Amino acid sequence: MQLKIKHLLGLENVSSSDIQTILDTAVSFKQVLERPIKKVPTLQGKTIVNLFYENSTRTRISFELAEKRLSADSVNFSVSGSSVSKGETFKDTVRNIEAMKVDMIVVRHASAGVPLYLTKITDSVVINAGDGIHEHPTQALLDMYSIREKLGKLEGLKVCIVGDIAHSRVALSNIFGLKAMGADVSVCGPATLIPRNISDLGVKVIHNIDDAIQENDVLNILRIQLERKAKASFPSTREYHKFYGITKERLEKNKKDVLLLHPGPINRGVEISSEMADGEHQIILEQVTNGVAVRMAILYLLGTRHGEEN
Amino acid sequence: MARKTNMQTLLKNLRIIDPELGLDLISDILIDDGVITKIAPEIGLNDWNVDIHDYSGCVAAPGFIDIHVHLREPGREDEETVETGCAGAAAGGFTAVACMPNTDPAIDSAEIVESIISKAAKTPVDVFPVAAATMGRKGESLSPVGELKEAGAVAFSDDGVAIKTASILRKVMEYASMYDLPVIEHCEDESLAGGSMNEGLNSTRFGLTAVPPIAEELTVARDIMMAEYTGAKVHIAHISTAKAVQLVREGKAKGIKVTAEVTPHHFILSDDCLADYDTNFKMNPPLRTAEDVTAMIEGLKDGTIDCIASDHAPHSIEEKEMEFEYAPNGILGLETTLSLSLHHLYHTGVLSLIQVIEKLSVNPRKLLNIPVPAIKEGEKANLTIFNPDTERTVKVSRFKSKSKNSPFNGYVLKGSPVAIFNKGKLITSE
């Protein structure tokens, strides 16, 4: 099982067979996580740098655990803010790190396109852990893994991504990945949070949350970015919750058995009520567990990939 | 290289095209002490003191002017200076440039205008400063319009941004029109500005912050209406959207004094180019869609767009080689505009050679009230000489400009600048 991709920069141009390979490989790594000794020697001797130019807790810890469980040597490099404020250019920083002989770089950065740029200035394998409002492919892969694990398939499923689509890298990766796997994808939220041209990606736009619940098998509920509230793209969190929040009453009213995902961190009482965040429909913590398995699969497949073919 | 000025220069076998004189003929041009003394075929001279050049296959036109150039002086002499910018202009086939006021400090005093002009006097290129419309380009109070004009400013603009409010725009237009000077507008609504690329499907795909086309169109509409109201002349800088072109077309039809320029990158490249996040494709206004590119071509063809200007914006390598969202806007243009125009407009049949010359020389000079040099005996020689048919490969490493930020590096283009003649000197391009 060899991937066609050499790096994981995003899911826009990743084939369904590569996605299938990643998800299938993650199944066996999830079994590893259930053993008393949760470690395999697969990436022994490989060095991985987690290059985080933006704050992150769960994604960084998830990658770090995945790396340690594959027996790789990993180091963290965290910088808040851009390289501009640091005085050293991003390129110089990366060249310095690479001079210490690393094999893979996991990168998160506030500017879209940085993972691709990295592939041009280093020889390391690059994995995108989130770039700006562009893509967050490992999150989408773990979302897809979780859906598939729960519902047995992706093809033909109706999946709606709910919330701030315009400022979400999770949304875009999910759209590309799910569509590649044959799912029927829609987005739901107020018009100000939906990019004007999103329907050109073959995605249905829904503004009424009740319609979204009725029409879909899965809702992937995005975090409302409270820190971006200053941007004033919706009237208030109170109003957002009233019209878009996922509540027990809303699901009961629509008499719908729907699977709820959330990439976290959750704003309880905003995009989802506390009751639903802990309720029977959601698989939020399973997503977190699956995240480690999926990241192990990606690190393993890209870290042991050989040859320059394709 | 520069030749001695007291020498006669004989330019042989040129195709002379002077749209204003209705001239299109093959002839020799004899220049004595910077003045055209004879235009005739087969001028034979046996004088040792004549510098003779055979320009068979080349066109001589009234000297080209690039009316949208950032010379970066004062303030960012590490990126460009009057001297290096003028060297680039000469190499690119321009005998004149108009330089924009978003320097540091802004060109908002007579002293700065005079200092730029005096620096330019030592170069082969004429520099016409465009002065800030408001003090410090802040959009609050009028710059000293009369003094700036006396010092040599040819137009007013807060380029880099649009003039901030309708109220100050009105005052600038009223004041400038007393002197018959145009107001050049960088059309972008401030409250909608701030993105790294054009808003559209591609910005969604690439995940980049985006500025919507309507940010430009709203300001174009405002400016045209204000020009109608005040009777002033407004010139739309670097027009880039289809609707903005349509607004100018309609304004012209109504008799409003509105003109427009387009950059080569906006009539050639679309936002598809941003797929690789190469910062050499980052500029403001951003590259738009393929439909917008088509509208630029249409606008050039039907005369809605009067001139071609480069928006030459030098940036240092370390500033440009950066994460896309953090890199500054702008690309070089002086040393590629002529070739890009010939390759993409003349050789594709969009414009005739005469029209290319009009858009690079006649029209821009007229709109800035700068006399159009005539190719005529007794006139000062101010010529652009180019070969419309020779191919060149763009090599930024050979640019005279201090910076190297061009997306056109490596392009093979049909049509090359050959030389300029200005201020009594022949300057060859290579």
XYZ file of C-alpha atoms in Angstrom:
740
model
C 0.000 0.000 0.000
C 1.892 2.972 -1.292
C 0.355 6.424 -1.444
C 0.483 8.421 -4.656
C 1.040 11.614 -2.667
C 4.482 12.404 -1.269
C 3.244 15.053 1.153
C -0.137 15.712 2.727
C -0.788 19.346 1.880
C -4.550 19.222 1.522
C -7.262 16.956 0.204
C -8.178 18.898 -2.936
C -6.145 16.726 -5.242
C -5.875 13.536 -3.223
C -7.403 10.502 -4.921
C -10.089 8.361 -3.334
C -7.696 5.398 -3.393
C -5.143 7.312 -1.299
C -7.863 8.340 1.157
C -9.059 4.734 1.285
C -5.502 3.548 2.004
C -5.095 6.061 4.837
C -8.424 5.151 6.420
C -7.784 1.394 6.092
C -4.304 1.740 7.580
C -5.743 3.738 10.466
C -7.943 0.767 11.397
C -4.918 -1.313 12.333
C -3.301 1.565 14.194
C -6.470 2.024 16.201
C -6.058 -1.573 17.328
C -2.551 -0.698 18.499
C -4.038 2.082 20.633
C -6.255 -0.443 22.387
C -3.334 -2.645 23.453
C -1.669 -2.270 26.854
C 1.618 -1.330 25.114
C 0.534 1.335 22.645
C 3.745 1.519 20.697
C 5.159 0.107 17.461
C 8.716 0.498 16.110
C 7.567 1.539 12.635
C 9.258 4.957 12.450
C 12.262 4.213 14.638
C 15.160 6.415 13.603
C 12.950 8.961 11.841
C 12.993 12.536 13.047
C 9.862 14.637 12.930
C 9.555 18.326 13.691
C 6.206 19.735 14.725
C 6.465 23.279 13.428
C 3.596 25.216 14.934
C 3.345 28.876 14.032
C -0.115 29.100 15.498
C -1.520 28.068 18.831
C -2.812 24.553 18.971
C -3.323 22.129 21.785
C -5.211 19.130 20.539
C -3.754 18.844 17.057
C -0.206 19.202 18.327
C -0.698 16.704 21.151
C -2.418 14.306 18.774
C 0.494 14.468 16.328
C 3.012 14.186 19.132
C 1.354 11.074 20.534
C 1.069 9.570 17.067
C 4.793 10.178 16.496
C 5.801 8.726 19.860
C 3.635 5.664 19.347
C 5.393 5.063 16.051
C 8.746 5.377 17.888
C 9.847 8.423 15.899
C 12.025 11.083 17.472
C 9.952 14.206 17.562
C 10.587 17.765 18.599
C 8.250 20.693 18.886
C 8.945 24.124 17.565
C 6.260 26.596 18.492
C 6.229 30.225 17.576
C 3.304 32.458 18.168
C 2.736 35.042 15.533
C 4.483 35.320 12.235
C 8.134 35.084 11.421
C 8.004 38.805 10.779
C 7.800 39.539 14.491
C 10.601 37.067 15.195
C 13.092 38.875 13.025
C 14.103 35.708 11.212
C 12.369 34.821 7.973
C 10.301 31.660 7.800
C 12.630 30.326 5.143
C 15.709 30.819 7.325
C 13.998 29.168 10.280
C 13.060 26.160 8.172
C 16.501 25.881 6.601
C 18.037 25.904 10.078
C 15.738 23.191 11.291
C 16.372 21.079 8.249
C 20.115 21.454 8.683
C 19.638 19.455 11.879
C 18.650 16.515 9.649
C 14.952 15.945 9.948
C 12.799 13.607 7.870
C 9.333 15.025 8.255
C 7.779 18.358 9.135
C 4.282 18.730 10.523
C 3.332 22.351 10.013
C 0.614 24.660 11.199
C 0.651 28.246 10.039
C -1.740 31.179 9.834
C -0.874 31.825 6.189
C -2.439 29.559 3.573
C 0.037 27.922 1.232
C 2.876 27.570 3.745
C 2.905 23.727 3.555
C 3.312 23.897 -0.232
C 6.001 26.548 0.170
C 7.793 24.235 2.613
C 8.001 21.490 -0.007
C 9.830 23.943 -2.249
C 12.440 24.982 0.305
C 13.114 21.657 2.034
C 13.536 17.991 1.144
C 11.468 16.818 4.104
C 8.085 15.167 3.887
C 5.515 17.819 4.764
C 2.218 17.270 6.553
C -0.240 20.115 6.825
C -1.664 20.483 10.326
C -3.740 23.499 9.260
C -2.839 26.459 7.047
C -4.767 29.676 7.447
C -8.359 29.274 6.310
C -7.257 26.823 3.634
C -7.066 23.153 4.634
C -6.735 20.902 7.654
C -6.513 17.528 5.940
C -5.778 15.337 8.970
C -8.886 16.671 10.709
C -11.023 15.846 7.680
C -9.474 12.375 7.451
C -10.236 11.666 11.089
C -13.769 12.978 10.587
C -14.206 10.644 7.628
C -12.690 7.775 9.577
C -15.126 8.386 12.423
C -18.140 8.558 10.132
C -17.102 5.409 8.311
C -16.485 3.574 11.575
C -19.913 4.520 12.859
C -22.034 4.221 9.720
C -19.979 1.688 7.786
C -19.478 3.759 4.655
C -18.971 7.206 3.183
C -20.293 6.755 -0.321
C -23.843 7.972 -0.748
C -24.006 9.473 2.741
C -25.426 12.934 3.127
C -23.114 15.086 5.201
C -23.699 18.708 6.154
C -21.020 20.988 7.551
C -22.616 23.538 9.844
C -21.290 26.903 10.939
C -18.517 29.263 9.953
C -17.604 27.816 6.565
C -15.915 31.005 5.387
C -13.202 30.985 8.057
C -12.776 27.245 8.406
C -9.971 25.080 7.108
C -11.842 22.056 8.456
C -14.795 22.744 6.159
C -12.770 22.905 2.970
C -10.816 19.703 3.671
C -14.031 17.895 4.563
C -15.682 19.066 1.358
C -12.811 17.846 -0.828
C -12.343 14.573 1.043
C -15.992 13.622 1.392
C -16.744 14.430 -2.221
C -13.802 12.310 -3.352
C -15.277 9.432 -1.354
C -18.674 9.835 -2.998
C -20.570 11.520 -0.171
C -23.206 14.143 -0.833
C -21.960 17.328 0.861
C -23.835 20.428 1.914
C -23.026 23.421 4.093
C -25.336 25.246 6.475
C -24.996 28.607 8.169
C -25.893 32.263 7.870
C -25.029 33.797 4.476
C -22.247 35.885 6.005
C -20.387 32.736 7.035
C -20.688 30.966 3.669
C -18.243 31.871 0.859
C -20.039 33.280 -2.179
C -18.686 30.712 -4.596
C -18.886 27.581 -2.462
C -21.621 25.998 -4.596
C -19.160 25.933 -7.503
C -17.369 23.208 -5.535
C -20.453 21.031 -5.974
C -21.761 21.735 -2.497
C -25.353 22.524 -1.644
C -25.952 25.646 0.449
C -28.645 25.496 3.151
C -29.557 28.445 5.361
C -32.210 26.757 7.490
C -30.828 24.382 10.124
C -34.057 22.350 10.286
C -33.736 21.585 6.580
C -30.124 20.596 7.164
C -31.119 18.181 9.929
C -33.897 16.631 7.899
C -31.869 16.195 4.748
C -28.678 14.750 6.209
C -27.265 11.637 7.835
C -24.339 13.469 9.426
C -23.842 16.985 10.749
C -20.275 18.156 11.231
C -20.675 21.115 13.542
C -17.891 23.663 13.377
C -16.737 25.784 16.228
C -17.959 29.351 16.070
C -14.803 31.366 16.327
C -15.596 33.637 19.221
C -12.221 35.308 18.855
C -13.260 36.445 15.394
C -16.461 37.949 16.742
C -15.009 41.387 16.165
C -15.454 40.660 12.489
C -19.168 40.848 13.190
C -20.255 38.293 10.649
C -23.356 37.403 12.649
C -25.425 39.399 15.118
C -24.587 37.599 18.378
C -23.808 34.168 19.789
C -27.257 34.229 21.367
C -28.933 34.713 18.023
C -26.617 32.173 16.417
C -27.588 29.571 18.993
C -31.259 30.330 18.508
C -31.175 29.793 14.752
C -28.245 27.414 14.211
C -27.461 25.809 17.557
C -27.933 22.033 17.743
C -30.302 21.289 20.612
C -32.283 18.301 21.769
C -35.564 20.052 20.938
C -34.379 20.757 17.419
C -33.432 17.144 16.731
C -36.666 15.873 18.295
C -38.741 18.356 16.333
C -37.215 17.047 13.156
C -37.543 13.447 14.361
C -34.173 12.642 12.974
C -31.510 10.191 13.878
C -28.455 12.096 12.867
C -24.768 11.576 13.657
C -23.111 14.636 15.199
C -19.426 15.455 14.790
C -17.503 18.394 16.157
C -13.787 19.037 15.559
C -13.498 20.887 18.877
C -12.959 22.839 20.925
C -16.655 23.139 21.703
C -18.436 26.333 22.628
C -21.177 24.820 24.724
C -24.412 26.711 24.330
C -23.364 28.316 21.063
C -23.099 25.901 18.151
C -24.255 22.966 20.273
C -26.073 22.675 23.562
C -24.296 21.024 26.469
C -26.858 18.265 26.488
C -26.196 17.402 22.858
C -22.438 17.746 23.239
C -22.572 14.896 25.729
C -25.571 13.150 24.198
C -26.097 9.919 22.327
C -25.884 11.311 18.791
C -22.370 12.681 19.097
C -19.011 10.966 18.664
C -16.859 13.929 19.651
C -14.409 12.104 21.925
C -14.179 9.140 19.578
C -13.050 11.617 16.933
C -10.206 12.616 19.227
C -9.144 8.995 19.741
C -9.415 8.299 16.027
C -7.320 11.388 15.364
C -4.260 9.692 16.851
C -4.825 6.532 14.793
C -5.378 8.448 11.568
C -2.279 10.604 12.143
C -0.256 7.458 12.862
C -1.453 6.059 9.532
C -0.478 9.218 7.654
C 2.931 9.488 9.321
C 3.608 5.820 8.681
C 2.503 5.848 5.041
C 4.396 9.028 4.161
C 7.393 8.306 6.409
C 8.049 4.896 4.901
C 7.120 5.815 1.355
C 9.982 5.037 -0.995
C 10.910 5.869 -4.537
C 10.050 8.838 -6.698
C 7.507 7.115 -8.931
C 4.318 9.049 -9.559
C 25.564 52.964 -23.265
C 25.619 56.720 -23.579
C 27.075 58.498 -26.581
C 28.626 61.916 -26.689
C 26.000 64.588 -27.176
C 27.822 66.838 -29.584
C 27.886 64.103 -32.135
C 25.437 63.533 -34.950
C 23.436 60.333 -34.763
C 22.072 58.620 -37.838
C 19.366 56.016 -37.305
C 18.924 54.038 -40.507
C 16.026 52.085 -42.018
C 13.518 52.698 -39.250
C 9.818 52.267 -39.668
C 8.639 55.586 -38.253
C 5.159 55.496 -36.774
C 3.833 58.777 -35.411
C 0.070 58.474 -34.826
C -0.353 62.205 -34.215
C 1.288 63.145 -37.507
C -0.305 60.232 -39.313
C 3.143 58.998 -40.227
C 4.007 55.401 -41.081
C 7.016 55.157 -43.363
C 10.444 53.634 -43.612
C 13.153 56.220 -43.402
C 16.389 57.329 -41.802
C 16.529 59.879 -39.014
C 19.453 62.236 -38.554
C 19.793 63.790 -35.126
C 22.141 66.635 -34.367
C 22.673 67.732 -30.780
C 19.445 66.055 -29.744
C 17.343 67.650 -32.468
C 15.929 65.848 -35.488
C 17.525 67.586 -38.469
C 16.545 65.318 -41.300
C 14.033 62.574 -41.990
C 14.628 60.993 -45.375
C 15.346 57.611 -46.883
C 18.966 56.683 -47.531
C 20.624 59.618 -45.825
C 24.228 59.272 -46.908
C 26.922 60.841 -44.772
C 30.636 60.454 -44.990
C 31.362 62.340 -41.832
C 33.555 60.469 -39.294
C 31.724 62.221 -36.532
C 28.420 60.466 -37.179
C 27.249 57.658 -34.949
C 25.406 55.340 -37.337
C 22.970 52.586 -36.331
C 21.101 50.315 -38.684
C 17.669 49.630 -37.275
C 16.190 47.597 -40.109
C 13.044 45.853 -38.940
C 12.626 48.238 -36.007
C 9.930 50.785 -35.294
C 10.568 54.328 -34.051
C 7.691 55.884 -32.133
C 7.174 58.987 -30.002
C 8.868 58.168 -26.684
C 6.840 55.844 -24.481
C 5.745 56.873 -20.997
C 4.794 54.612 -18.102
C 2.412 56.648 -16.000
C 2.223 54.304 -13.022
C 5.643 53.691 -11.521
C 6.811 53.394 -7.934
C 10.352 54.720 -7.787
C 10.437 54.218 -3.995
C 12.427 57.392 -3.439
C 12.344 58.864 -0.865
C 12.164 56.148 1.772
C 12.845 52.755 0.263
C 16.056 53.278 -1.648
C 16.933 49.642 -0.891
C 14.181 48.616 -3.329
C 14.565 51.234 -6.077
C 15.892 54.729 -6.613
C 15.147 57.392 -9.185
C 18.412 56.399 -10.848
C 17.842 52.630 -10.982
C 14.174 53.017 -11.865
C 15.060 55.300 -14.740
C 17.720 52.849 -15.919
C 15.024 50.162 -15.930
C 12.643 52.468 -17.776
C 15.243 53.205 -20.447
C 16.042 49.503 -20.857
C 12.330 48.779 -21.136
C 11.812 51.349 -23.894
C 10.421 54.265 -21.898
C 11.679 57.820 -22.253
C 9.451 59.006 -19.420
C 7.684 57.823 -16.297
C 5.190 59.295 -13.881
C 6.064 58.276 -10.341
C 3.546 57.654 -7.604
C 3.441 59.528 -4.293
C 3.229 56.635 -1.828
C 6.812 57.091 -0.771
C 8.032 57.683 2.766
C 7.467 60.570 3.283
C 4.709 60.935 0.691
C 5.230 63.329 -2.221
C 3.184 66.075 -0.614
C 5.571 69.019 -0.715
C 7.200 71.036 -3.476
C 10.633 70.158 -2.060
C 10.109 66.437 -2.609
C 8.790 67.011 -6.142
C 11.821 69.167 -6.933
C 14.232 66.679 -5.422
C 12.858 63.844 -7.557
C 12.969 65.947 -10.704
C 16.535 67.043 -10.009
C 17.640 63.444 -9.453
C 15.924 62.450 -12.680
C 17.733 65.216 -14.590
C 20.908 63.115 -14.402
C 19.186 60.151 -16.065
C 18.117 59.636 -19.682
C 14.471 59.505 -18.630
C 11.998 62.294 -17.875
C 10.281 61.827 -14.529
C 6.904 63.442 -13.888
C 5.915 63.199 -10.232
C 2.316 62.509 -9.296
C 1.768 64.319 -6.020
C -0.255 63.190 -3.041
C -3.815 64.482 -3.190
C -3.955 64.831 0.584
C -1.282 65.489 3.192
C 0.555 62.279 3.937
C -2.029 60.483 1.763
C -4.141 60.366 4.909
C -7.316 61.619 3.294
C -7.797 64.427 5.798
C -6.515 67.708 4.385
C -5.620 68.936 0.907
C -1.996 68.849 -0.149
C -0.589 72.179 -1.467
C -1.977 71.556 -4.944
C -0.866 74.847 -6.520
C 2.683 74.668 -5.154
C 3.004 71.039 -6.157
C 1.927 71.894 -9.687
C 4.405 74.770 -9.828
C 7.152 72.395 -8.711
C 6.297 70.015 -11.556
C 3.603 67.613 -10.349
C 1.421 66.446 -13.231
C -1.458 64.822 -11.351
C -2.794 64.095 -7.872
C -3.388 60.755 -6.248
C -3.333 59.001 -2.894
C -2.222 55.872 -4.746
C -1.886 52.812 -2.611
C -5.324 53.737 -1.376
C -8.323 55.607 -2.750
C -8.939 59.149 -1.580
C -10.547 58.414 1.733
C -13.902 60.149 1.795
C -16.289 61.588 -0.743
C -15.935 64.937 0.984
C -12.154 65.244 0.553
C -12.393 63.706 -2.939
C -14.748 66.487 -3.918
C -12.307 69.122 -2.696
C -9.350 67.472 -4.450
C -11.298 67.309 -7.705
C -12.470 70.899 -7.469
C -8.983 72.123 -6.711
C -7.194 70.014 -9.322
C -9.642 70.957 -12.048
C -8.746 74.641 -11.614
C -5.342 73.647 -12.946
C -6.787 71.159 -15.427
C -4.874 68.382 -13.666
C -6.292 64.882 -13.427
C -6.959 63.019 -10.211
C -5.579 59.492 -10.435
C -7.471 57.044 -8.290
C -6.474 53.704 -6.849
C -10.037 52.431 -6.653
C -10.615 50.282 -3.608
C -13.237 50.720 -0.922
C -11.274 50.768 2.314
C -13.877 48.915 4.353
C -13.878 46.003 1.917
C -10.110 45.975 1.362
C -7.432 43.898 2.977
C -7.389 40.538 1.231
C -4.428 38.817 -0.405
C -6.229 37.868 -3.617
C -9.419 38.283 -5.601
C -12.563 36.960 -3.933
C -14.028 34.119 -5.904
C -13.963 30.380 -6.309
C -10.181 30.365 -6.310
C -9.883 32.272 -3.026
C -12.214 29.709 -1.475
C -10.121 26.871 -2.911
C -6.786 28.362 -1.909
C -7.978 29.521 1.498
C -6.577 33.002 1.124
C -8.092 36.172 2.485
C -9.805 37.946 -0.357
C -10.853 41.354 -1.573
C -14.096 41.352 -3.565
C -14.267 42.942 -7.029
C -17.016 45.226 -5.794
C -14.443 46.996 -3.585
C -12.977 48.375 -6.818
C -16.275 48.899 -8.610
C -17.901 50.914 -5.807
C -15.011 53.367 -5.830
C -14.908 53.589 -9.637
C -18.623 54.418 -9.576
C -18.133 57.012 -6.826
C -15.239 58.633 -8.634
C -16.998 58.817 -11.986
C -20.054 60.378 -10.357
C -17.892 62.863 -8.492
C -16.026 63.723 -11.702
C -19.364 64.407 -13.357
C -20.468 66.526 -10.416
C -17.282 68.588 -10.184
C -16.338 68.595 -13.863
C -12.899 67.283 -12.928
C -10.786 64.772 -14.834
C -10.493 61.409 -13.154
C -8.114 58.703 -14.238
C -8.762 55.161 -13.027
C -5.436 53.520 -12.202
C -4.825 49.812 -12.795
C -8.400 48.919 -13.662
C -9.008 45.222 -13.120
C -12.637 44.114 -13.101
C -15.121 43.675 -15.927
C -17.745 45.811 -14.187
C -15.259 48.613 -13.560
C -14.473 48.673 -17.295
C -18.198 48.825 -18.027
C -18.595 51.760 -15.616
C -15.822 53.657 -17.403
C -17.374 52.813 -20.772
C -20.715 54.229 -19.634
C -19.062 57.280 -18.077
C -17.267 58.073 -21.311
C -20.488 57.662 -23.281
C -22.065 60.280 -21.020
C -19.211 62.666 -21.735
C -17.710 62.477 -18.257
C -13.949 63.134 -18.197
C -12.857 59.674 -17.176
C -9.858 57.746 -18.462
C -8.385 54.403 -17.470
C -5.179 52.428 -17.549
C -4.578 48.685 -17.319
C -1.443 46.793 -16.357
C -0.046 43.968 -18.478
C -0.595 41.504 -15.641
C -4.288 42.341 -15.518
C -4.754 41.824 -19.242
C -2.690 38.601 -19.277
C -2.917 36.731 -15.972
C -5.861 35.457 -13.935
C -6.189 34.343 -10.319
C -5.596 30.749 -11.430
C -1.916 31.728 -11.180
C -2.150 31.764 -7.383
C -2.426 27.987 -7.064
C 1.271 27.807 -6.171
C 1.126 30.681 -3.654
C 4.008 32.368 -5.481
C 4.213 35.867 -4.016
C 5.277 37.244 -7.401
C 1.608 36.929 -8.308
C 0.499 38.974 -5.304
C -0.450 42.525 -6.132
C -3.179 45.068 -5.513
C -5.547 45.112 -7.276
C -5.223 41.358 -7.297
C -5.291 39.182 -10.380
C -8.949 38.655 -11.212
C -10.828 35.951 -13.093
C -10.375 34.866 -16.704
C -13.614 36.739 -17.556
C -12.109 39.931 -16.170
C -8.985 39.406 -18.270
C -11.211 39.144 -21.339
C -12.953 42.377 -20.330
C -9.562 44.144 -20.143
C -8.816 43.026 -23.691
C -12.240 44.245 -24.842
C -11.717 47.563 -23.076
C -8.338 48.042 -24.725
C -9.816 47.193 -28.075
C -12.822 49.512 -27.979
C -10.872 52.395 -26.445
C -12.518 52.336 -23.016
C -9.057 51.720 -21.595
C -6.847 54.561 -22.790
C -3.435 53.426 -21.729
C -1.180 50.670 -20.561
C 0.802 51.335 -17.390
C 2.909 48.894 -15.445
C 2.292 49.683 -11.755
C 6.020 48.978 -11.413
C 6.321 48.086 -7.724
C 9.794 46.970 -6.655
C 10.181 44.896 -3.503
C 13.291 43.387 -1.984
C 13.786 39.627 -2.196
C 13.606 39.191 1.567
C 10.300 41.044 1.696
C 8.750 39.128 -1.151
C 10.126 35.693 -0.227
C 7.703 35.189 2.557
C 4.493 33.490 3.626
C 1.875 34.556 1.067
C -0.406 36.423 3.447
C 2.504 38.452 4.821
C 4.253 39.331 1.554
C 3.792 42.862 0.205
C 1.746 43.582 -2.916
C 3.292 44.479 -6.235
C 5.509 43.387 -9.102
C 8.000 44.972 -11.470
C 6.837 46.181 -14.870
C 9.147 48.692 -16.519
C 11.299 46.107 -18.258
C 8.493 43.809 -19.407
C 5.533 46.057 -20.310
C 6.573 46.801 -23.887
C 7.280 43.172 -24.747
C 4.143 41.919 -22.989
C 2.015 44.458 -24.860
C 3.484 43.518 -28.225
C 3.249 39.790 -27.558
C -0.223 39.714 -26.022
C -1.939 42.599 -27.812
C -0.217 43.245 -31.137
C 0.721 39.706 -32.160
C -2.702 38.399 -31.109
C -4.444 40.984 -33.293
C -6.124 42.808 -30.400
C -4.391 46.098 -31.192
C -2.560 47.460 -34.223
C 0.956 48.796 -33.800
C -0.448 52.318 -33.985
C -2.871 51.519 -31.165
C -0.106 50.035 -29.032
C 1.867 53.246 -29.543
C -1.166 55.342 -28.677
C -1.685 53.476 -25.422
C 1.972 53.654 -24.410
C 2.771 57.158 -25.578
C 0.126 59.427 -27.047
C -2.847 58.861 -24.731
C -0.993 58.804 -21.409
C 0.954 61.938 -22.286
C -2.222 63.741 -23.297
C -4.065 62.858 -20.151
C -1.212 64.248 -18.055
C -0.934 67.360 -20.304
C 2.593 66.358 -21.316
C 3.406 67.317 -24.923
C 3.555 64.346 -27.275
C 6.951 64.388 -29.000
C 6.616 64.670 -32.764
C 8.940 62.790 -35.110
C 9.566 65.770 -37.295
C 12.485 67.832 -38.486
C 13.268 70.613 -36.049
C 11.809 68.752 -33.051
C 13.752 67.359 -30.127
C 14.328 63.668 -30.611
C 12.303 61.724 -28.039
C 12.007 58.234 -29.455
C 11.287 54.682 -28.465
C 12.831 52.165 -30.829
C 11.612 48.583 -30.654
C 11.621 45.501 -32.778
C 8.107 44.069 -32.885
C 9.263 40.706 -34.183
C 12.392 39.668 -32.287
C 11.904 37.223 -29.470
C 13.405 37.719 -26.051
C 13.477 35.628 -22.924
C 12.735 37.674 -19.822
C 15.598 37.337 -17.340
C 15.132 39.194 -14.076
C 18.843 38.747 -13.356
C 19.529 41.176 -16.202
C 17.033 43.806 -15.063
C 18.410 47.261 -14.389
C 15.861 47.700 -11.637
C 17.189 47.179 -8.125
C 14.514 44.582 -7.345
C 13.736 41.318 -9.104
C 10.101 40.586 -8.270
C 8.556 39.676 -11.607
C 6.219 36.772 -12.348
C 7.288 36.960 -15.988
C 10.812 35.658 -15.468
C 11.499 33.057 -18.142
C 8.658 34.177 -20.422
C 9.565 34.081 -24.101
C 8.015 37.160 -25.696
C 7.810 38.318 -29.269
C 8.692 42.003 -29.433
C 11.645 43.686 -27.763
C 12.722 47.166 -26.763
C 15.850 48.129 -28.699
C 16.764 51.667 -27.669
C 15.491 55.031 -26.598
C 16.669 58.426 -27.732
C 16.082 61.182 -25.226
C 17.929 64.180 -23.809
C 20.373 64.041 -26.686
C 21.441 60.480 -26.005
C 20.869 57.103 -27.520
C 20.510 54.404 -24.863
C 20.428 50.844 -26.113
C 18.450 48.205 -24.252
C 21.030 45.452 -23.880
